[in-house]
CSV table of C-alpha atoms and ligand atoms in Angstrom, one decimal:
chain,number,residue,atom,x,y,z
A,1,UNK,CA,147.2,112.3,114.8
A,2,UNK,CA,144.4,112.9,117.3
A,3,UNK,CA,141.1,113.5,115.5
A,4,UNK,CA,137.9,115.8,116.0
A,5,UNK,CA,134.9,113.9,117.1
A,6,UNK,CA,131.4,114.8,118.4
A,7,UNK,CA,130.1,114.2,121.3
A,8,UNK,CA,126.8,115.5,122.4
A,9,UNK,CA,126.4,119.3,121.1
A,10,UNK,CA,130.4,119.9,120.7
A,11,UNK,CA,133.5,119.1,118.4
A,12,UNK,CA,136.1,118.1,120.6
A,13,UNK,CA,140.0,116.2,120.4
A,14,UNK,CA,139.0,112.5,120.9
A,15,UNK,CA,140.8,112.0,124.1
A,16,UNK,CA,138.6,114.4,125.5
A,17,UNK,CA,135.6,112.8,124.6
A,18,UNK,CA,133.5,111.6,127.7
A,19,UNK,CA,130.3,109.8,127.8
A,20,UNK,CA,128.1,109.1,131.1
A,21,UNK,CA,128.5,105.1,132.4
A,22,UNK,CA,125.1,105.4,132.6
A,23,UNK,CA,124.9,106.1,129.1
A,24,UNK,CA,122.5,103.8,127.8
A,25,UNK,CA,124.4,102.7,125.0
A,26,UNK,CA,127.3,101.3,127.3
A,27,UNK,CA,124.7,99.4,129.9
A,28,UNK,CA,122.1,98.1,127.8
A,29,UNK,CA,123.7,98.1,124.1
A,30,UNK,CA,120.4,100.4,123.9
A,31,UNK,CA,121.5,102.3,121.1
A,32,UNK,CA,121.5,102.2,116.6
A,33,UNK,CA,123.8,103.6,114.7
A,34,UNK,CA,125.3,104.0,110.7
A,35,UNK,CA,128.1,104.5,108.7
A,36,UNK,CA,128.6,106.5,105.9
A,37,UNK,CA,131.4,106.4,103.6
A,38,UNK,CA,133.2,109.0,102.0
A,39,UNK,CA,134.9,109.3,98.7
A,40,UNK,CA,136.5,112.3,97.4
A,41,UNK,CA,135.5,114.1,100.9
A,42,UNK,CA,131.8,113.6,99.9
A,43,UNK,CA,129.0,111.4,101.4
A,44,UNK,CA,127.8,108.4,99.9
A,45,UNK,CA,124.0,108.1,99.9
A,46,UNK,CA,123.0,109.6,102.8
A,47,UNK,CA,119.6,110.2,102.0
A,48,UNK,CA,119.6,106.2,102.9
A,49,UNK,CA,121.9,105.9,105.8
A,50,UNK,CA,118.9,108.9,107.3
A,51,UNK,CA,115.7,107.7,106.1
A,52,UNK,CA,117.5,103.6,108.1
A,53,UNK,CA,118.1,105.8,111.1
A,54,UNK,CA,114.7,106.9,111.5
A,55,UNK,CA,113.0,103.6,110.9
A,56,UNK,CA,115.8,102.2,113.6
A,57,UNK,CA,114.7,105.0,116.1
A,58,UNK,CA,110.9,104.4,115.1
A,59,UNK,CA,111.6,100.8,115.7
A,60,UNK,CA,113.1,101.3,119.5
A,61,UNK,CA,110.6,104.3,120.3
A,62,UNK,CA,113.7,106.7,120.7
A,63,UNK,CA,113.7,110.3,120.0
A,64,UNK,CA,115.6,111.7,117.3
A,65,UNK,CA,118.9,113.5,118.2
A,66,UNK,CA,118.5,116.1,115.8
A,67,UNK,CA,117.1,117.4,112.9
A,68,UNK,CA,118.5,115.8,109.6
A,69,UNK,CA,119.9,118.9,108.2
A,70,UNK,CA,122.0,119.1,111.5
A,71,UNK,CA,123.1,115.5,111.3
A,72,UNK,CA,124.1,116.5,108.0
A,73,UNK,CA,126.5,119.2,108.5
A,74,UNK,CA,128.1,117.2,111.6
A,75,UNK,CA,128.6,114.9,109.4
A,76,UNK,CA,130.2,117.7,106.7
A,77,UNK,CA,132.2,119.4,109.7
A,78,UNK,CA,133.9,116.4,111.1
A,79,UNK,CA,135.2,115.1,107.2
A,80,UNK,CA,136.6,119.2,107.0
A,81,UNK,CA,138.2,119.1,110.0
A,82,UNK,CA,139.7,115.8,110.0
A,83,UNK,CA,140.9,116.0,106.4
A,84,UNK,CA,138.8,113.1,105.1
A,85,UNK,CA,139.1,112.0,101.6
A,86,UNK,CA,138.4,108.6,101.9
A,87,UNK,CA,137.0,106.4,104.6
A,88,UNK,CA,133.9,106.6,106.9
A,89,UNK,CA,132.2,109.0,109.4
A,90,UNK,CA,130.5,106.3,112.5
A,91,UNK,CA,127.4,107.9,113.9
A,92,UNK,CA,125.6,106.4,117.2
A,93,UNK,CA,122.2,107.3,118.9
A,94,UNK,CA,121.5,106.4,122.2
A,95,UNK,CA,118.7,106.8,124.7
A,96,UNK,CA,120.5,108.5,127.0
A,97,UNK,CA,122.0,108.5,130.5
A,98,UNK,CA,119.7,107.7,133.2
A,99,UNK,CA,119.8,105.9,136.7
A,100,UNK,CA,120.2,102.1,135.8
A,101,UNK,CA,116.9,100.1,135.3
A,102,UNK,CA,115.3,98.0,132.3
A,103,UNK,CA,112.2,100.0,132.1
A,104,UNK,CA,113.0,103.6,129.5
A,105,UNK,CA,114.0,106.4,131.4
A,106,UNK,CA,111.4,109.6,131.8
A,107,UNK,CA,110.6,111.2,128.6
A,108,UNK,CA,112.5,114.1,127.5
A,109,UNK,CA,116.1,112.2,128.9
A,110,UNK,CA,118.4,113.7,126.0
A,111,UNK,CA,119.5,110.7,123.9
A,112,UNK,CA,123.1,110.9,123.3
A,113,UNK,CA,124.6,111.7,119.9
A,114,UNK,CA,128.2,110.4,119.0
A,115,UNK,CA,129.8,110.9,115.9
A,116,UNK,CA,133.5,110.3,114.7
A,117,UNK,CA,135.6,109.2,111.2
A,118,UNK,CA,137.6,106.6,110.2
A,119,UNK,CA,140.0,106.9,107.0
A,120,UNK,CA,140.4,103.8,105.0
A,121,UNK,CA,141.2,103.2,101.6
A,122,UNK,CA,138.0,101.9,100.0
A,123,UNK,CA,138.2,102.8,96.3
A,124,UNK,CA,141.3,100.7,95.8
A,125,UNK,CA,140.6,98.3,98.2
A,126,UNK,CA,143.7,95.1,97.5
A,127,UNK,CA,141.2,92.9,98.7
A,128,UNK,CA,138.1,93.3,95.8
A,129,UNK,CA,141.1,92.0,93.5
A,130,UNK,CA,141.8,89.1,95.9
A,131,UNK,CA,138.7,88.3,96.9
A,132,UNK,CA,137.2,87.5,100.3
A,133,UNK,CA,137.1,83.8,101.9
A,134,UNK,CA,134.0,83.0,104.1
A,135,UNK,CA,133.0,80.4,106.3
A,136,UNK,CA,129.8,79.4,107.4
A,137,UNK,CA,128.6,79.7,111.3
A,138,UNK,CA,125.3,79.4,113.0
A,139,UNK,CA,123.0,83.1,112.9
A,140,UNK,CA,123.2,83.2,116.6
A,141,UNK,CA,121.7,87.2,116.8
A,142,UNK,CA,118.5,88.1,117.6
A,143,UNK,CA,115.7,88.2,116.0
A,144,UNK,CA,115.3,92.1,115.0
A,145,UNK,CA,118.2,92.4,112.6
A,146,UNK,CA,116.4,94.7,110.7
A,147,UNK,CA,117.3,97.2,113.7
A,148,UNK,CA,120.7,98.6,113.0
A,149,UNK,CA,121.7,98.6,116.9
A,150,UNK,CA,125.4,98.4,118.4
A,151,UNK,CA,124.4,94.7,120.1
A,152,UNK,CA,127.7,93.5,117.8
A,153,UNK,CA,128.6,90.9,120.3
A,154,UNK,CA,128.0,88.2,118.2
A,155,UNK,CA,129.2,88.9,114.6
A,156,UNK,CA,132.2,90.2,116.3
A,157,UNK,CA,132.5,86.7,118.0
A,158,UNK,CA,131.7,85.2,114.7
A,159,UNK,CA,134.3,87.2,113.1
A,160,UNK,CA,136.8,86.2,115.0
A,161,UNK,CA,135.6,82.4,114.4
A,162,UNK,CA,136.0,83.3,110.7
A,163,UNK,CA,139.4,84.2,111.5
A,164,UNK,CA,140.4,81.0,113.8
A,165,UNK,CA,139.4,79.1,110.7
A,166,UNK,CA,142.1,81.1,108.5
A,167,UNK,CA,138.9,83.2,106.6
A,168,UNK,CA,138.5,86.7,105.9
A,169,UNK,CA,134.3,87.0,107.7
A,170,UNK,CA,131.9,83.9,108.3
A,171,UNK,CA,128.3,84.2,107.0
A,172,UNK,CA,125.3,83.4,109.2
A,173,UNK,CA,122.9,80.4,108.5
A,174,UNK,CA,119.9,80.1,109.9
A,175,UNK,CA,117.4,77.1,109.3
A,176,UNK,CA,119.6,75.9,106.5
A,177,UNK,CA,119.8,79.4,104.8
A,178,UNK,CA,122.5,82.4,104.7
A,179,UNK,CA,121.0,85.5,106.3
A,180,UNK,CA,124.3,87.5,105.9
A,181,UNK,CA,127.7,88.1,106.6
A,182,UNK,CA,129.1,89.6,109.7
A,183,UNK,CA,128.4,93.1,109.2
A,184,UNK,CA,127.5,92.7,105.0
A,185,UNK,CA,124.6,91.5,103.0
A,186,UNK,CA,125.3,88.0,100.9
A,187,UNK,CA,124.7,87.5,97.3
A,188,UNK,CA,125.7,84.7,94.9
A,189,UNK,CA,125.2,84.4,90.5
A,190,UNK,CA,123.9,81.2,89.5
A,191,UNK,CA,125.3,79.9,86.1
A,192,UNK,CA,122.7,81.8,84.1
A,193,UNK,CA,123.6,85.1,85.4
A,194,UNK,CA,120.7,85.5,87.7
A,195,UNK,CA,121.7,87.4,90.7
A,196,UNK,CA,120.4,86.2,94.0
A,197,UNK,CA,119.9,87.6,97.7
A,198,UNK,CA,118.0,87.4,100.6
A,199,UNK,CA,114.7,89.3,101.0
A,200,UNK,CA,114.3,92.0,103.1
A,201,UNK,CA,112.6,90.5,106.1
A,202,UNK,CA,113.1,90.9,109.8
A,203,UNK,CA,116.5,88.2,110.1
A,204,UNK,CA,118.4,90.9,108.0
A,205,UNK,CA,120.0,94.4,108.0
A,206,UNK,CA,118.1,96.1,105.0
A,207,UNK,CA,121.5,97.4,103.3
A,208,UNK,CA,121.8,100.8,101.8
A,209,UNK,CA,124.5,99.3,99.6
A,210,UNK,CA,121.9,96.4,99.2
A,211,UNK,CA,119.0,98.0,97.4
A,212,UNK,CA,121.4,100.8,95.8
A,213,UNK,CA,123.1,97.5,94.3
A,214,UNK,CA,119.3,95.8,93.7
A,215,UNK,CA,118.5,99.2,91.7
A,216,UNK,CA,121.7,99.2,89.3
A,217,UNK,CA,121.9,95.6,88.1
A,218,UNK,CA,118.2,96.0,87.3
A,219,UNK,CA,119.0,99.3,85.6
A,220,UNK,CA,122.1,97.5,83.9
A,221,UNK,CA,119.8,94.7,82.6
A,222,UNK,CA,120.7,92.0,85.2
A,223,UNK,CA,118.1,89.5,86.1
A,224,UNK,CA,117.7,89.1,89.5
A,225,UNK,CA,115.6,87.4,92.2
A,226,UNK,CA,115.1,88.2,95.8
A,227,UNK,CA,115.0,84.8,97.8
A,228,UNK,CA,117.0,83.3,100.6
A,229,UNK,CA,119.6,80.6,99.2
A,230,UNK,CA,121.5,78.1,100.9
A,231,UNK,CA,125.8,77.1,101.7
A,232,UNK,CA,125.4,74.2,99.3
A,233,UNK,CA,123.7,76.7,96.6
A,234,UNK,CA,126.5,79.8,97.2
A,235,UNK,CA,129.2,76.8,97.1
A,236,UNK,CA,127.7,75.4,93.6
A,237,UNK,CA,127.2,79.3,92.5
A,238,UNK,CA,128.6,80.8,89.5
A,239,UNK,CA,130.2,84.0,92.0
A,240,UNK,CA,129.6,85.4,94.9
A,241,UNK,CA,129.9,88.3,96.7
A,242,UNK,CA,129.3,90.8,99.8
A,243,UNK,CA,127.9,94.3,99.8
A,244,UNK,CA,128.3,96.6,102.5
A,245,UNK,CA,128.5,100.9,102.5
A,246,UNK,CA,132.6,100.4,103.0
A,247,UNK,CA,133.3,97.2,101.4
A,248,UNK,CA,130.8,98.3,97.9
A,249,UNK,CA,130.4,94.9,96.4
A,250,UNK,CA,133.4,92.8,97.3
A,251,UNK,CA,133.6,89.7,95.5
A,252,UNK,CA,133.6,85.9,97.7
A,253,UNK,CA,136.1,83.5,96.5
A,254,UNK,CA,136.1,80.4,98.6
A,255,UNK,CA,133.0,79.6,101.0
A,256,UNK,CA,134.2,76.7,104.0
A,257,UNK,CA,136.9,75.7,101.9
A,258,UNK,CA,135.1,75.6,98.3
A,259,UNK,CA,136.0,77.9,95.6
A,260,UNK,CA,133.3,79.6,94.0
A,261,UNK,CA,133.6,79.1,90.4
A,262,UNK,CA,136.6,79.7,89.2
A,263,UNK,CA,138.2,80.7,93.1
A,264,UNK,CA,138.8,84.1,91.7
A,265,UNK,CA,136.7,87.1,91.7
A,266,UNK,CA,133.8,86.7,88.6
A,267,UNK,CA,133.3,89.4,86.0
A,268,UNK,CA,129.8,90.3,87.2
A,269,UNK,CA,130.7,91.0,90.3
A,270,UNK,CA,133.9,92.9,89.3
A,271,UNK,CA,131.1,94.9,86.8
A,272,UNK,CA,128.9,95.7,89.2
A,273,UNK,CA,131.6,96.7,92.0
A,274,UNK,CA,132.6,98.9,89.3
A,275,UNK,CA,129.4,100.5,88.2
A,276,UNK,CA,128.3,101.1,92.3
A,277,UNK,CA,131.8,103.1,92.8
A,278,UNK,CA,130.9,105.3,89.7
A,279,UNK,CA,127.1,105.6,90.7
A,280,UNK,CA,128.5,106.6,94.4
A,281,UNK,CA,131.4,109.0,92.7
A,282,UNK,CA,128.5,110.6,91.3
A,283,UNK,CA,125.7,111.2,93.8
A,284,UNK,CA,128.1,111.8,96.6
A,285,UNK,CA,127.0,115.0,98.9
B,1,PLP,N1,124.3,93.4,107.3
B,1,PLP,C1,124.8,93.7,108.4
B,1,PLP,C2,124.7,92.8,109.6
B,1,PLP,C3,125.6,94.9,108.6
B,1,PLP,O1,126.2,95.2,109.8
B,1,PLP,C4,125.8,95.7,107.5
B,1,PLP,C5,126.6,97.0,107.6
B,1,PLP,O2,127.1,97.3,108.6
B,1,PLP,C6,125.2,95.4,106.3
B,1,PLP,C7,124.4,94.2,106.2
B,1,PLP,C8,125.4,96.2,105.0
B,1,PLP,O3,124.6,97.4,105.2
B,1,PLP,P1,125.0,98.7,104.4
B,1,PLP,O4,125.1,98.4,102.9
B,1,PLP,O5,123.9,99.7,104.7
B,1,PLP,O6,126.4,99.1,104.9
């Protein structure tokens, strides 16, 4: 069934959606974008997918599409009219279509504002039972992955690597250390229950589903500890697991070949998948 999506001031039937080729976004990958998942037809956390897109657009030195109570009931609008229950609403900001050259175009060129949903079942999700395999790959991105921008090219190649090599995503190494997975922050439990992830710095996407996760094992009496960690460490590791806004914490069962502990999914990560969907059942807007 054809869905409603946004496109630049109007709520139209997806194949007739048009945006300029000289959309930014499409020429120069010159644009950031979020997603925000939905349960129960409400929106997970998106006082934190908002306050990421304005540091992302502070970050580029591009203008704000709208005002965040707008964004907000696009966002409300599009999960009416499409019936959403479950599943995702994509946003993307661009700079804009302009004549074709590396330098910005002229101030006040209207950046473009793209919004559209995706169902998906991501409360009972087969997979959190199963577990994910992961293979490791060199972190050939750039060097701003703080930036949430729609340059995907290579985790989508390195996703497709992970599935080559019969895995379900590849995490990224860099200098001997995991930055993350494809499109998901990484996380492993040594022995002693300590939970361990990589700092917020620069080489990583600062996840929503990250520090939400950070707050409630702290709250939940977890020790933790924020510091990068190696393939050799995650492989020697207790459990391990991803986090992202539509996977929650999805535990890691085999990394390049190993299992992880037991090769099944442990029972803090199963805890703490379970006490992230109540917290998001909860505070959902
Ligand atoms: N790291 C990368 C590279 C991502 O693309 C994502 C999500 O898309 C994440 C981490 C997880 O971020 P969040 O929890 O905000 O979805």
């Amino acid at each position: 069934m054809s869905r409603t999506v946004y496109v630049n001031g109007a709520f139209v039937p997806e194949e007739a959606a048009t945006i300029s080729v000289f959309d930014r976004g499409f020429l120069f990958a010159d644009g950031v974008y979020e997603v925000t998942t939905v349960l129960g037809g409400r929106l997970i956390d998106f006082a934190g997918h908002m306050a990421r897109l304005r540091r992302s657009l502070a970050e580029l030195a591009m203008d704000a599409p709208a005002d965040e109570a707008e964004i907000l009931s696009i966002h409300r609008e599009l999960v009416a009219r499409n019936g959403i229950e479950e599943g995702m609403v994509y946003l993307q900001v661009t700079r804009g279509a302009a004549d074709r050259d590396f330098a910005f175009p002229p101030a006040g060129t209207k950046p473009s504002l793209v919004l559209f949903t995706q169902e998906k079942a991501v409360s009972d999700n087969p997979a959190a039972e199963k577990g994910l395999t992961v293979v490791s790959v060199p972190d050939q991105r750039w060097a701003r992955r703080d930036i949430k921008t729609v340059q995907l090219l290579y985790p989508s190649l390195a996703k497709m690597e992970a599935k080559a090599r019969d895995a379900d995503d590849a995490w990224m190494v860099e200098n001997g250390l995991v930055t993350e997975g494809t499109s998901n922050n990484a996380w492993i439990i040594l022995a002693d229950g300590t939970i361990v992830t990589r700092p917020r710095s620069e080489a990583i996407l600062h996840g929503i589903t990250r520090s939400a996760v950070l707050r409630l094992a702290e709250e939940a009496g977890h020790r933790f500890v924020e510091r990068p960690f190696s393939i050799e460490e995650a492989k020697g590791a207790a459990e391990a697991f991803i986090t992202s806004a539509s996977a929650f914490v999805m535990p890691v069962v085999r990394i390049d070949g190993a299992p992880v502990g037991a090769g099944v999914p442990g029972p803090l990560s199963r805890r703490l998948r379970q006490i992230y969907i109540e917290e998001a059942r909860r505070t959902a807007i």
